[in-house]
mmCIF file of C-alpha atoms in Angstrom:
data_model
loop_
_atom_site.group_PDB
_atom_site.id
_atom_site.type_symbol
_atom_site.label_atom_id
_atom_site.label_comp_id
_atom_site.label_asym_id
_atom_site.label_seq_id
_atom_site.Cartn_x
_atom_site.Cartn_y
_atom_site.Cartn_z
ATOM 1 C CA MET I 1 -92.835 -5.573 -80.138
ATOM 2 C CA ALA I 2 -91.073 -2.216 -80.523
ATOM 3 C CA ILE I 3 -87.678 -1.799 -78.994
ATOM 4 C CA SER I 4 -86.768 1.600 -77.541
ATOM 5 C CA PHE I 5 -83.753 3.132 -75.751
ATOM 6 C CA ASN I 6 -83.833 6.048 -73.400
ATOM 7 C CA ARG I 7 -81.077 8.575 -74.066
ATOM 8 C CA TYR I 8 -79.143 7.627 -70.916
ATOM 9 C CA ALA I 9 -78.968 3.995 -71.966
ATOM 10 C CA LEU I 10 -77.822 5.116 -75.417
ATOM 11 C CA ILE I 11 -75.091 7.256 -73.886
ATOM 12 C CA GLY I 12 -73.991 4.304 -71.795
ATOM 13 C CA LEU I 13 -73.927 2.030 -74.844
ATOM 14 C CA THR I 14 -71.925 4.593 -76.816
ATOM 15 C CA GLY I 15 -69.452 4.915 -73.978
ATOM 16 C CA ALA I 16 -69.050 1.162 -73.768
ATOM 17 C CA ILE I 17 -68.379 0.955 -77.516
ATOM 18 C CA ALA I 18 -65.814 3.750 -77.230
ATOM 19 C CA LEU I 19 -64.157 2.022 -74.299
ATOM 20 C CA ALA I 20 -63.971 -1.260 -76.199
ATOM 21 C CA ALA I 21 -62.459 0.517 -79.208
ATOM 22 C CA SER I 22 -59.880 2.268 -77.077
ATOM 23 C CA ALA I 23 -58.700 -1.043 -75.681
ATOM 24 C CA SER I 24 -57.169 -1.840 -79.080
ATOM 25 C CA ILE I 25 -55.260 1.454 -79.238
ATOM 26 C CA PRO I 26 -51.718 1.370 -77.817
ATOM 27 C CA SER I 27 -51.507 3.075 -74.436
ATOM 28 C CA TYR I 28 -48.997 5.675 -75.662
ATOM 29 C CA ALA I 29 -51.505 6.817 -78.288
ATOM 30 C CA GLN I 30 -54.214 7.343 -75.658
ATOM 31 C CA GLU I 31 -52.107 9.157 -73.125
ATOM 32 C CA LYS I 32 -48.718 10.568 -73.963
ATOM 33 C CA GLY I 33 -46.959 10.521 -70.652
ATOM 34 C CA SER I 34 -43.319 11.179 -69.979
ATOM 35 C CA ILE I 35 -40.434 9.587 -71.834
ATOM 36 C CA LYS I 36 -38.426 7.721 -69.209
ATOM 37 C CA ILE I 37 -34.641 7.570 -69.495
ATOM 38 C CA GLY I 38 -32.644 5.426 -67.104
ATOM 39 C CA LEU I 39 -29.336 7.206 -66.479
ATOM 40 C CA MET I 40 -26.744 4.782 -65.094
ATOM 41 C CA LEU I 41 -23.500 6.285 -63.743
ATOM 42 C CA PRO I 42 -20.969 5.491 -60.966
ATOM 43 C CA TYR I 43 -22.042 8.331 -58.687
ATOM 44 C CA LYS I 44 -19.803 7.212 -55.806
ATOM 45 C CA GLY I 45 -16.236 5.961 -55.661
ATOM 46 C CA VAL I 46 -13.207 6.471 -57.880
ATOM 47 C CA TYR I 47 -15.178 7.862 -60.858
ATOM 48 C CA ALA I 48 -17.654 9.977 -58.895
ATOM 49 C CA VAL I 49 -16.198 13.257 -60.223
ATOM 50 C CA PRO I 50 -16.522 12.309 -63.925
ATOM 51 C CA ALA I 51 -19.999 10.894 -63.242
ATOM 52 C CA GLU I 52 -21.197 14.186 -61.777
ATOM 53 C CA SER I 53 -19.826 16.077 -64.777
ATOM 54 C CA ILE I 54 -21.506 13.682 -67.210
ATOM 55 C CA ASP I 55 -24.842 14.125 -65.430
ATOM 56 C CA ARG I 56 -24.477 17.906 -65.581
ATOM 57 C CA GLY I 57 -23.648 17.912 -69.295
ATOM 58 C CA PHE I 58 -26.577 15.573 -69.936
ATOM 59 C CA GLN I 59 -28.918 18.024 -68.191
ATOM 60 C CA ILE I 60 -27.638 20.942 -70.303
ATOM 61 C CA ALA I 61 -28.516 19.035 -73.483
ATOM 62 C CA LEU I 62 -32.041 18.240 -72.275
ATOM 63 C CA GLU I 63 -32.626 21.806 -71.150
ATOM 64 C CA GLU I 64 -31.936 23.041 -74.694
ATOM 65 C CA TYR I 65 -35.222 21.335 -75.557
ATOM 66 C CA GLY I 66 -37.062 22.422 -72.429
ATOM 67 C CA SER I 67 -36.632 18.835 -71.160
ATOM 68 C CA LYS I 68 -39.436 17.821 -73.526
ATOM 69 C CA SER I 69 -39.765 16.066 -76.850
ATOM 70 C CA ASN I 70 -42.784 16.993 -78.931
ATOM 71 C CA GLY I 71 -44.530 18.172 -75.771
ATOM 72 C CA ARG I 72 -43.752 15.031 -73.781
ATOM 73 C CA PRO I 73 -41.679 15.624 -70.622
ATOM 74 C CA ILE I 74 -38.397 13.776 -70.222
ATOM 75 C CA GLU I 75 -38.149 11.929 -66.911
ATOM 76 C CA ILE I 76 -34.679 10.920 -65.721
ATOM 77 C CA ILE I 77 -34.397 7.937 -63.386
ATOM 78 C CA ARG I 78 -30.886 7.702 -61.946
ATOM 79 C CA ALA I 79 -29.022 4.631 -60.738
ATOM 80 C CA ASP I 80 -25.509 4.050 -59.401
ATOM 81 C CA ASP I 81 -23.817 1.039 -61.005
ATOM 82 C CA GLU I 82 -20.879 1.295 -58.561
ATOM 83 C CA LEU I 83 -18.516 0.454 -61.460
ATOM 84 C CA THR I 84 -19.396 -3.181 -60.789
ATOM 85 C CA PRO I 85 -20.833 -5.434 -63.526
ATOM 86 C CA SER I 86 -23.142 -7.398 -61.202
ATOM 87 C CA VAL I 87 -24.563 -4.162 -59.767
ATOM 88 C CA GLY I 88 -24.969 -2.733 -63.267
ATOM 89 C CA VAL I 89 -26.984 -5.810 -64.260
ATOM 90 C CA GLN I 90 -29.236 -5.371 -61.207
ATOM 91 C CA ARG I 91 -29.788 -1.679 -61.960
ATOM 92 C CA PHE I 92 -30.515 -2.419 -65.622
ATOM 93 C CA ASN I 93 -33.100 -5.068 -64.717
ATOM 94 C CA LYS I 94 -34.791 -2.625 -62.360
ATOM 95 C CA PHE I 95 -34.906 -0.002 -65.110
ATOM 96 C CA VAL I 96 -36.638 -2.479 -67.417
ATOM 97 C CA GLN I 97 -38.886 -4.392 -65.037
ATOM 98 C CA SER I 98 -39.884 -1.862 -62.362
ATOM 99 C CA ASP I 99 -39.186 1.604 -63.720
ATOM 100 C CA LYS I 100 -40.435 0.755 -67.237
ATOM 101 C CA VAL I 101 -37.906 3.044 -68.893
ATOM 102 C CA ASP I 102 -37.983 3.720 -72.620
ATOM 103 C CA LEU I 103 -34.205 3.632 -72.977
ATOM 104 C CA VAL I 104 -31.019 3.490 -70.923
ATOM 105 C CA ALA I 105 -28.222 6.077 -71.126
ATOM 106 C CA GLY I 106 -24.901 6.730 -69.422
ATOM 107 C CA VAL I 107 -22.519 3.967 -68.250
ATOM 108 C CA VAL I 108 -18.885 4.931 -67.705
ATOM 109 C CA GLY I 109 -17.151 1.625 -67.009
ATOM 110 C CA SER I 110 -16.489 -0.667 -69.953
ATOM 111 C CA ASN I 111 -16.744 -3.596 -67.532
ATOM 112 C CA VAL I 112 -20.334 -2.589 -66.790
ATOM 113 C CA GLY I 113 -21.029 -1.794 -70.450
ATOM 114 C CA ILE I 114 -19.935 -5.257 -71.564
ATOM 115 C CA ALA I 115 -22.066 -6.877 -68.840
ATOM 116 C CA ILE I 116 -25.284 -5.154 -69.906
ATOM 117 C CA SER I 117 -24.718 -5.391 -73.667
ATOM 118 C CA GLU I 118 -26.249 -8.862 -73.744
ATOM 119 C CA LEU I 119 -29.200 -7.620 -71.676
ATOM 120 C CA ALA I 120 -29.928 -4.888 -74.213
ATOM 121 C CA ASP I 121 -30.322 -7.567 -76.893
ATOM 122 C CA LYS I 122 -32.344 -9.873 -74.664
ATOM 123 C CA ASN I 123 -34.766 -7.148 -73.557
ATOM 124 C CA LYS I 124 -34.794 -5.267 -76.878
ATOM 125 C CA MET I 125 -33.970 -2.161 -74.875
ATOM 126 C CA PRO I 126 -32.036 0.720 -76.497
ATOM 127 C CA VAL I 127 -28.841 1.547 -74.607
ATOM 128 C CA VAL I 128 -26.933 4.721 -75.489
ATOM 129 C CA PHE I 129 -23.500 4.579 -73.861
ATOM 130 C CA VAL I 130 -21.892 7.851 -72.829
ATOM 131 C CA ASN I 131 -18.463 6.235 -72.380
ATOM 132 C CA ALA I 132 -17.912 2.437 -72.207
ATOM 133 C CA PHE I 133 -14.966 2.829 -74.569
ATOM 134 C CA ALA I 134 -13.814 -0.815 -74.765
ATOM 135 C CA ASP I 135 -13.510 -1.879 -78.387
ATOM 136 C CA GLU I 136 -15.609 -4.998 -77.752
ATOM 137 C CA ILE I 137 -18.721 -2.857 -77.177
ATOM 138 C CA THR I 138 -19.003 -2.195 -80.905
ATOM 139 C CA GLY I 139 -16.985 -5.278 -81.877
ATOM 140 C CA LYS I 140 -17.670 -8.652 -80.309
ATOM 141 C CA PHE I 141 -20.701 -7.363 -78.369
ATOM 142 C CA CYS I 142 -22.138 -5.100 -81.077
ATOM 143 C CA SER I 143 -25.918 -4.942 -81.184
ATOM 144 C CA PRO I 144 -28.751 -3.193 -83.035
ATOM 145 C CA TYR I 145 -29.897 -2.018 -79.590
ATOM 146 C CA ILE I 146 -26.598 -0.370 -78.594
ATOM 147 C CA ALA I 147 -25.031 2.947 -79.604
ATOM 148 C CA ARG I 148 -22.048 4.839 -78.224
ATOM 149 C CA THR I 149 -21.999 8.635 -78.466
ATOM 150 C CA SER I 150 -18.368 9.000 -77.379
ATOM 151 C CA PHE I 151 -15.837 6.930 -79.359
ATOM 152 C CA SER I 152 -13.958 3.665 -79.126
ATOM 153 C CA ALA I 153 -10.702 3.276 -77.233
ATOM 154 C CA ASN I 154 -8.924 2.507 -80.491
ATOM 155 C CA GLY I 155 -10.417 5.563 -82.207
ATOM 156 C CA PHE I 156 -8.864 7.823 -79.586
ATOM 157 C CA GLU I 157 -5.673 6.119 -78.447
ATOM 158 C CA TYR I 158 -4.375 4.619 -81.702
ATOM 159 C CA ALA I 159 -4.314 8.139 -83.131
ATOM 160 C CA SER I 160 -2.529 9.363 -79.988
ATOM 161 C CA GLY I 161 0.166 6.688 -80.243
ATOM 162 C CA LYS I 162 0.693 7.544 -83.900
ATOM 163 C CA TYR I 163 1.008 11.235 -83.045
ATOM 164 C CA TRP I 164 3.644 10.854 -80.322
ATOM 165 C CA ALA I 165 5.677 8.488 -82.501
ATOM 166 C CA SER I 166 5.639 11.145 -85.233
ATOM 167 C CA LYS I 167 7.077 13.688 -82.788
ATOM 168 C CA GLY I 168 10.322 11.841 -82.183
ATOM 169 C CA ILE I 169 9.285 9.777 -79.170
ATOM 170 C CA LYS I 170 10.843 6.370 -79.790
ATOM 171 C CA THR I 171 10.349 4.599 -76.452
ATOM 172 C CA ALA I 172 7.580 4.602 -73.869
ATOM 173 C CA VAL I 173 6.461 2.714 -70.804
ATOM 174 C CA THR I 174 2.712 2.508 -70.287
ATOM 175 C CA MET I 175 0.739 2.595 -67.041
ATOM 176 C CA GLY I 176 -2.936 1.965 -66.499
ATOM 177 C CA PRO I 177 -5.598 0.354 -64.275
ATOM 178 C CA ASP I 178 -6.018 -3.352 -64.868
ATOM 179 C CA TYR I 179 -9.579 -3.591 -66.146
ATOM 180 C CA SER I 180 -11.321 -3.578 -69.522
ATOM 181 C CA ALA I 181 -11.106 0.153 -70.297
ATOM 182 C CA GLY I 182 -7.513 0.440 -69.076
ATOM 183 C CA ARG I 183 -6.482 -2.477 -71.264
ATOM 184 C CA ALA I 184 -8.392 -1.044 -74.237
ATOM 185 C CA PHE I 185 -6.935 2.464 -73.995
ATOM 186 C CA ILE I 186 -3.349 1.368 -73.409
ATOM 187 C CA GLY I 187 -3.700 -1.280 -76.107
ATOM 188 C CA GLY I 188 -4.855 1.347 -78.599
ATOM 189 C CA PHE I 189 -1.904 3.602 -77.773
ATOM 190 C CA LYS I 190 0.564 0.721 -78.099
ATOM 191 C CA ARG I 191 -0.753 -0.292 -81.524
ATOM 192 C CA GLY I 192 -0.616 3.267 -82.841
ATOM 193 C CA PHE I 193 2.813 3.927 -81.325
ATOM 194 C CA GLU I 194 4.462 0.717 -82.522
ATOM 195 C CA ASP I 195 2.817 0.735 -85.968
ATOM 196 C CA ASN I 196 4.537 4.061 -86.506
ATOM 197 C CA GLY I 197 8.049 3.286 -85.324
ATOM 198 C CA GLY I 198 7.837 3.553 -81.534
ATOM 199 C CA LYS I 199 8.488 0.839 -78.973
ATOM 200 C CA VAL I 200 6.646 0.207 -75.697
ATOM 201 C CA ILE I 201 9.391 -1.129 -73.439
ATOM 202 C CA GLU I 202 7.156 -2.151 -70.542
ATOM 203 C CA GLU I 203 3.431 -2.290 -69.739
ATOM 204 C CA ILE I 204 2.671 -1.680 -66.059
ATOM 205 C CA TRP I 205 -0.794 -2.541 -64.707
ATOM 206 C CA THR I 206 -2.135 -1.430 -61.328
ATOM 207 C CA PRO I 207 -5.116 -3.090 -59.570
ATOM 208 C CA PHE I 208 -8.225 -1.040 -60.426
ATOM 209 C CA GLN I 209 -9.976 0.722 -57.511
ATOM 210 C CA LYS I 210 -7.490 -0.832 -55.079
ATOM 211 C CA THR I 211 -4.181 0.949 -55.694
ATOM 212 C CA LYS I 212 -3.290 3.877 -53.442
ATOM 213 C CA ASP I 213 0.496 3.577 -53.503
ATOM 214 C CA TYR I 214 2.021 3.825 -56.996
ATOM 215 C CA SER I 215 5.652 3.909 -55.826
ATOM 216 C CA ALA I 216 6.561 0.448 -57.126
ATOM 217 C CA ALA I 217 4.983 1.102 -60.518
ATOM 218 C CA LEU I 218 6.609 4.527 -60.841
ATOM 219 C CA THR I 219 10.023 3.179 -59.813
ATOM 220 C CA GLN I 220 9.716 0.463 -62.433
ATOM 221 C CA ALA I 221 8.783 3.073 -65.055
ATOM 222 C CA ALA I 222 11.638 5.387 -64.063
ATOM 223 C CA ASN I 223 14.129 2.533 -64.366
ATOM 224 C CA SER I 224 12.846 1.429 -67.760
ATOM 225 C CA GLY I 225 14.984 3.840 -69.759
ATOM 226 C CA ALA I 226 11.923 5.003 -71.737
ATOM 227 C CA GLN I 227 11.500 8.617 -72.861
ATOM 228 C CA ILE I 228 7.955 8.985 -71.497
ATOM 229 C CA ILE I 229 5.326 7.355 -69.344
ATOM 230 C CA TYR I 230 2.056 7.174 -71.262
ATOM 231 C CA ALA I 231 -0.869 6.620 -68.922
ATOM 232 C CA PHE I 232 -4.613 6.277 -68.690
ATOM 233 C CA TYR I 233 -6.085 7.083 -65.273
ATOM 234 C CA ALA I 234 -9.145 9.057 -64.207
ATOM 235 C CA GLY I 235 -10.824 10.481 -61.130
ATOM 236 C CA ALA I 236 -9.243 9.787 -57.759
ATOM 237 C CA GLU I 237 -6.657 7.437 -59.253
ATOM 238 C CA ALA I 238 -5.400 10.175 -61.594
ATOM 239 C CA ILE I 239 -4.908 12.548 -58.664
ATOM 240 C CA GLN I 240 -2.937 9.964 -56.706
ATOM 241 C CA VAL I 241 -0.615 8.884 -59.509
ATOM 242 C CA VAL I 242 0.156 12.427 -60.754
ATOM 243 C CA LYS I 243 0.967 13.572 -57.209
ATOM 244 C CA GLN I 244 3.197 10.588 -56.522
ATOM 245 C CA HIS I 245 4.985 11.022 -59.868
ATOM 246 C CA ALA I 246 5.896 14.549 -58.746
ATOM 247 C CA ASP I 247 6.795 13.448 -55.206
ATOM 248 C CA PHE I 248 9.318 11.013 -56.680
ATOM 249 C CA GLY I 249 10.986 13.879 -58.561
ATOM 250 C CA LEU I 250 10.187 12.340 -61.932
ATOM 251 C CA ARG I 251 8.672 15.354 -63.681
ATOM 252 C CA THR I 252 11.960 16.299 -65.347
ATOM 253 C CA LYS I 253 13.334 12.753 -65.602
ATOM 254 C CA ILE I 254 10.431 11.027 -67.386
ATOM 255 C CA PRO I 255 7.350 13.080 -68.358
ATOM 256 C CA PHE I 256 3.936 11.698 -67.400
ATOM 257 C CA ILE I 257 1.861 12.021 -70.590
ATOM 258 C CA GLY I 258 -1.671 10.799 -71.052
ATOM 259 C CA ASP I 259 -5.112 11.822 -72.146
ATOM 260 C CA HIS I 260 -7.585 14.361 -70.834
ATOM 261 C CA TRP I 261 -8.758 12.220 -67.911
ATOM 262 C CA VAL I 262 -5.319 12.225 -66.323
ATOM 263 C CA TYR I 263 -5.354 16.046 -66.249
ATOM 264 C CA ASP I 264 -9.126 16.632 -66.136
ATOM 265 C CA GLU I 265 -10.232 20.199 -65.322
ATOM 266 C CA ALA I 266 -12.315 18.782 -62.496
ATOM 267 C CA LEU I 267 -9.085 17.560 -60.869
ATOM 268 C CA TRP I 268 -7.196 20.876 -61.072
ATOM 269 C CA PRO I 269 -8.204 22.056 -57.584
ATOM 270 C CA ALA I 270 -6.685 18.869 -56.140
ATOM 271 C CA LEU I 271 -3.605 18.874 -58.405
ATOM 272 C CA GLY I 272 -2.788 22.582 -58.117
ATOM 273 C CA ASP I 273 0.437 23.554 -59.910
ATOM 274 C CA LEU I 274 1.264 19.896 -60.604
ATOM 275 C CA ALA I 275 -0.997 20.167 -63.625
ATOM 276 C CA LEU I 276 0.941 23.127 -65.047
ATOM 277 C CA ASN I 277 2.919 22.523 -68.243
ATOM 278 C CA ALA I 278 1.458 19.038 -68.634
ATOM 279 C CA GLN I 279 0.870 18.113 -72.260
ATOM 280 C CA HIS I 280 -1.822 15.641 -73.200
ATOM 281 C CA VAL I 281 -4.342 14.683 -75.851
ATOM 282 C CA ALA I 282 -7.983 15.680 -75.542
ATOM 283 C CA THR I 283 -11.253 15.367 -77.400
ATOM 284 C CA HIS I 284 -12.563 18.628 -75.955
ATOM 285 C CA TYR I 285 -11.444 21.743 -74.104
ATOM 286 C CA PRO I 286 -13.545 24.814 -73.231
ATOM 287 C CA SER I 287 -11.928 27.351 -75.577
ATOM 288 C CA ILE I 288 -12.569 25.528 -78.863
ATOM 289 C CA GLU I 289 -13.735 28.333 -81.131
ATOM 290 C CA THR I 290 -16.910 26.931 -82.621
ATOM 291 C CA GLU I 291 -20.505 28.089 -82.242
ATOM 292 C CA ALA I 292 -21.620 24.734 -80.811
ATOM 293 C CA ASN I 293 -18.898 24.751 -78.158
ATOM 294 C CA GLN I 294 -19.329 28.388 -77.172
ATOM 295 C CA LYS I 295 -23.079 27.825 -76.748
ATOM 296 C CA PHE I 296 -22.445 24.778 -74.557
ATOM 297 C CA VAL I 297 -19.764 26.453 -72.420
ATOM 298 C CA LYS I 298 -21.969 29.510 -71.897
ATOM 299 C CA ALA I 299 -24.942 27.400 -70.777
ATOM 300 C CA TYR I 300 -22.770 25.254 -68.504
ATOM 301 C CA ASN I 301 -21.148 28.300 -66.924
ATOM 302 C CA ALA I 302 -24.531 29.919 -66.335
ATOM 303 C CA LYS I 303 -25.877 26.847 -64.551
ATOM 304 C CA TYR I 304 -22.812 25.568 -62.668
ATOM 305 C CA LYS I 305 -20.549 28.661 -62.415
ATOM 306 C CA GLN I 306 -17.531 26.862 -63.916
ATOM 307 C CA ASP I 307 -16.148 25.637 -67.222
ATOM 308 C CA PRO I 308 -17.149 22.159 -68.346
ATOM 309 C CA ASP I 309 -14.554 19.399 -68.314
ATOM 310 C CA VAL I 310 -14.316 16.664 -70.938
ATOM 311 C CA SER I 311 -16.753 14.409 -69.068
ATOM 312 C CA ALA I 312 -19.367 17.171 -69.104
ATOM 313 C CA ALA I 313 -18.898 17.477 -72.869
ATOM 314 C CA LEU I 314 -19.366 13.714 -73.251
ATOM 315 C CA GLY I 315 -22.531 13.862 -71.136
ATOM 316 C CA TYR I 316 -23.826 16.683 -73.310
ATOM 317 C CA ASP I 317 -23.198 14.692 -76.494
ATOM 318 C CA ASN I 318 -25.050 11.739 -74.972
ATOM 319 C CA GLY I 319 -28.111 13.818 -74.129
ATOM 320 C CA LYS I 320 -28.003 15.765 -77.405
ATOM 321 C CA ALA I 321 -27.931 12.609 -79.539
ATOM 322 C CA ILE I 322 -30.895 11.194 -77.631
ATOM 323 C CA MET I 323 -32.931 14.402 -77.995
ATOM 324 C CA LEU I 324 -32.149 14.716 -81.707
ATOM 325 C CA THR I 325 -33.213 11.103 -82.217
ATOM 326 C CA LEU I 326 -36.475 11.629 -80.332
ATOM 327 C CA GLU I 327 -37.064 14.725 -82.432
ATOM 328 C CA LYS I 328 -36.680 12.710 -85.638
ATOM 329 C CA LEU I 329 -39.118 10.125 -84.249
ATOM 330 C CA GLY I 330 -41.723 12.738 -83.370
ATOM 331 C CA GLY I 331 -41.325 12.208 -79.639
ATOM 332 C CA GLU I 332 -42.455 8.579 -79.885
ATOM 333 C CA MET I 333 -40.534 5.442 -79.027
ATOM 334 C CA PRO I 334 -41.027 3.069 -81.974
ATOM 335 C CA GLU I 335 -42.562 -0.349 -81.349
ATOM 336 C CA ASP I 336 -39.390 -1.872 -82.766
ATOM 337 C CA ARG I 337 -36.901 -0.296 -80.363
ATOM 338 C CA ALA I 338 -33.975 -1.079 -82.665
ATOM 339 C CA LYS I 339 -35.349 1.714 -84.860
ATOM 340 C CA PHE I 340 -34.381 4.203 -82.154
ATOM 341 C CA ILE I 341 -30.729 3.196 -82.511
ATOM 342 C CA SER I 342 -30.814 3.031 -86.318
ATOM 343 C CA THR I 343 -32.321 6.521 -86.372
ATOM 344 C CA MET I 344 -29.517 7.763 -84.141
ATOM 345 C CA ARG I 345 -26.950 6.108 -86.423
ATOM 346 C CA ASP I 346 -28.127 8.340 -89.285
ATOM 347 C CA LEU I 347 -27.507 11.550 -87.302
ATOM 348 C CA THR I 348 -24.799 14.074 -88.095
ATOM 349 C CA PHE I 349 -24.563 17.066 -85.774
ATOM 350 C CA ASP I 350 -22.194 19.707 -84.463
ATOM 351 C CA SER I 351 -21.128 19.057 -80.894
ATOM 352 C CA PRO I 352 -18.729 20.939 -78.593
ATOM 353 C CA ARG I 353 -15.872 18.640 -79.685
ATOM 354 C CA GLY I 354 -16.592 18.869 -83.429
ATOM 355 C CA LYS I 355 -18.856 17.147 -85.937
ATOM 356 C CA ILE I 356 -20.335 13.850 -84.781
ATOM 357 C CA LYS I 357 -21.458 11.055 -87.046
ATOM 358 C CA PHE I 358 -21.815 7.329 -86.477
ATOM 359 C CA ASN I 359 -20.343 4.295 -88.186
ATOM 360 C CA ALA I 360 -22.169 1.118 -89.197
ATOM 361 C CA GLN I 361 -21.603 -0.379 -85.724
ATOM 362 C CA ASN I 362 -23.454 2.539 -84.045
ATOM 363 C CA SER I 363 -20.280 4.087 -82.594
ATOM 364 C CA ALA I 364 -19.641 7.813 -82.891
ATOM 365 C CA LEU I 365 -16.428 8.756 -84.642
ATOM 366 C CA LEU I 366 -13.766 11.259 -83.640
ATOM 367 C CA GLU I 367 -13.396 14.031 -86.177
ATOM 368 C CA LYS I 368 -10.545 15.662 -84.228
ATOM 369 C CA VAL I 369 -8.160 14.961 -81.366
ATOM 370 C CA TYR I 370 -6.437 17.962 -79.809
ATOM 371 C CA VAL I 371 -2.985 18.255 -78.251
ATOM 372 C CA VAL I 372 -2.987 20.793 -75.422
ATOM 373 C CA GLU I 373 -0.773 22.138 -72.668
ATOM 374 C CA ILE I 374 -2.016 23.364 -69.298
ATOM 375 C CA VAL I 375 -0.798 26.933 -68.684
ATOM 376 C CA LYS I 376 -1.727 29.956 -66.594
ATOM 377 C CA GLY I 377 -3.776 32.552 -68.408
ATOM 378 C CA PRO I 378 -3.569 36.347 -68.077
ATOM 379 C CA ASP I 379 -5.950 36.147 -65.104
ATOM 380 C CA GLY I 380 -3.620 33.725 -63.298
ATOM 381 C CA LYS I 381 -6.032 30.827 -63.671
ATOM 382 C CA MET I 382 -5.092 27.568 -65.346
ATOM 383 C CA GLN I 383 -6.305 26.999 -68.869
ATOM 384 C CA ARG I 384 -5.582 24.774 -71.848
ATOM 385 C CA LYS I 385 -3.360 26.063 -74.643
ATOM 386 C CA PRO I 386 -3.887 24.306 -78.002
ATOM 387 C CA LEU I 387 -0.690 22.974 -79.563
ATOM 388 C CA ASP I 388 -1.808 20.702 -82.384
ATOM 389 C CA GLN I 389 -4.623 18.499 -83.657
ATOM 390 C CA PHE I 390 -5.060 15.344 -85.708
ATOM 391 C CA PRO I 391 -7.909 13.081 -86.863
ATOM 392 C CA GLY I 392 -9.094 10.171 -84.753
ATOM 393 C CA ALA I 393 -8.715 6.573 -85.907
ATOM 394 C CA GLY I 394 -11.435 4.055 -86.731
ATOM 395 C CA ASP I 395 -12.913 1.283 -84.605
ATOM 396 C CA LEU I 396 -11.343 -2.150 -84.503
ATOM 397 C CA PRO I 397 -13.103 -4.810 -86.578
ATOM 398 C CA GLY I 398 -14.988 -7.575 -84.827
ATOM 399 C CA CYS I 399 -18.716 -6.944 -85.255
ATOM 400 C CA THR I 400 -20.139 -9.949 -87.113
ATOM 401 C CA LYS I 401 -23.813 -9.058 -86.810
ATOM 402 C CA SER I 402 -25.711 -7.460 -89.666
ATOM 403 C CA PHE I 403 -28.105 -4.674 -88.699
#
């Protein structure tokens, strides 16, 4: 008996075969939707100002690429980690389980960064930290799924301690918030300072996110007999401690020296003239005369009508590294997500702060650290005057994994 098909049945059979074949093709190959990035930052609270700047810098980097990678739109899903490890873990799990992100970016607090480092390994989810400076991130908790586009606490602060010791400062008292990043930054400064002939007379720790009155700490520092106070504070805490240092009449008695977060541009409206003549170390300032920086500052000014602060520059570097990595991968997230991080590790690029490259533990290195003074420019507005520069230091050892 002859078997025959009408053309409609044949079309249906062909369609069924095509459908069956497509079932074996990965979904991203069938339909290239958006690339989802979970951006985790502390949008409220003590670090709300730096978080906003980071987000803005991140957007500038994405907009350089039209917010697309190889034609695929970049979708940003934001979450507030509240600078609290348990909240950060909840937000991370939501990114992975509900939002189905392709990677996670951001994270300011080292306490949060340490908490989610283990989750990155467990979920095989790439995490690209914008800050999270604690040395353990690329030491004890190093991972093939974690990269840091900023730098380690030791890379920045050891070099700073070495610098101030070389300038005739023999004694210092340190002040900082008592949490992982505060301990890491102050620890880095102390090592660099004392390895090069200085002596930290006292270490003063203030309860993080709880201290409003710094009078006891400042009195203790003033009575220490040290030449300087070296401090790490940021956001609202930086405003409070700098103001109270001035209120106590200590500006001429014992200078309050620190890094760029203590005297962040974003804090100048609140600090007013108290920021004038302050000297500090910085990884970026708006008038660095390089093509990469001038391009960034111009774009930031056009969008936000102000100069970028250091947190904006860090956010830009975070977004830029991610976009360059996606570009190298052809706009596709590899099946083995560790390849995303290893591809990033091989990058070298010019950023607003200088040339960025990564070490074997996936942490970006500091090519330069700048010493600046805050002065009034010809237009009467505050600006940073460069005084000196020196190379950053390396990361602390501690990573025992091979990747």
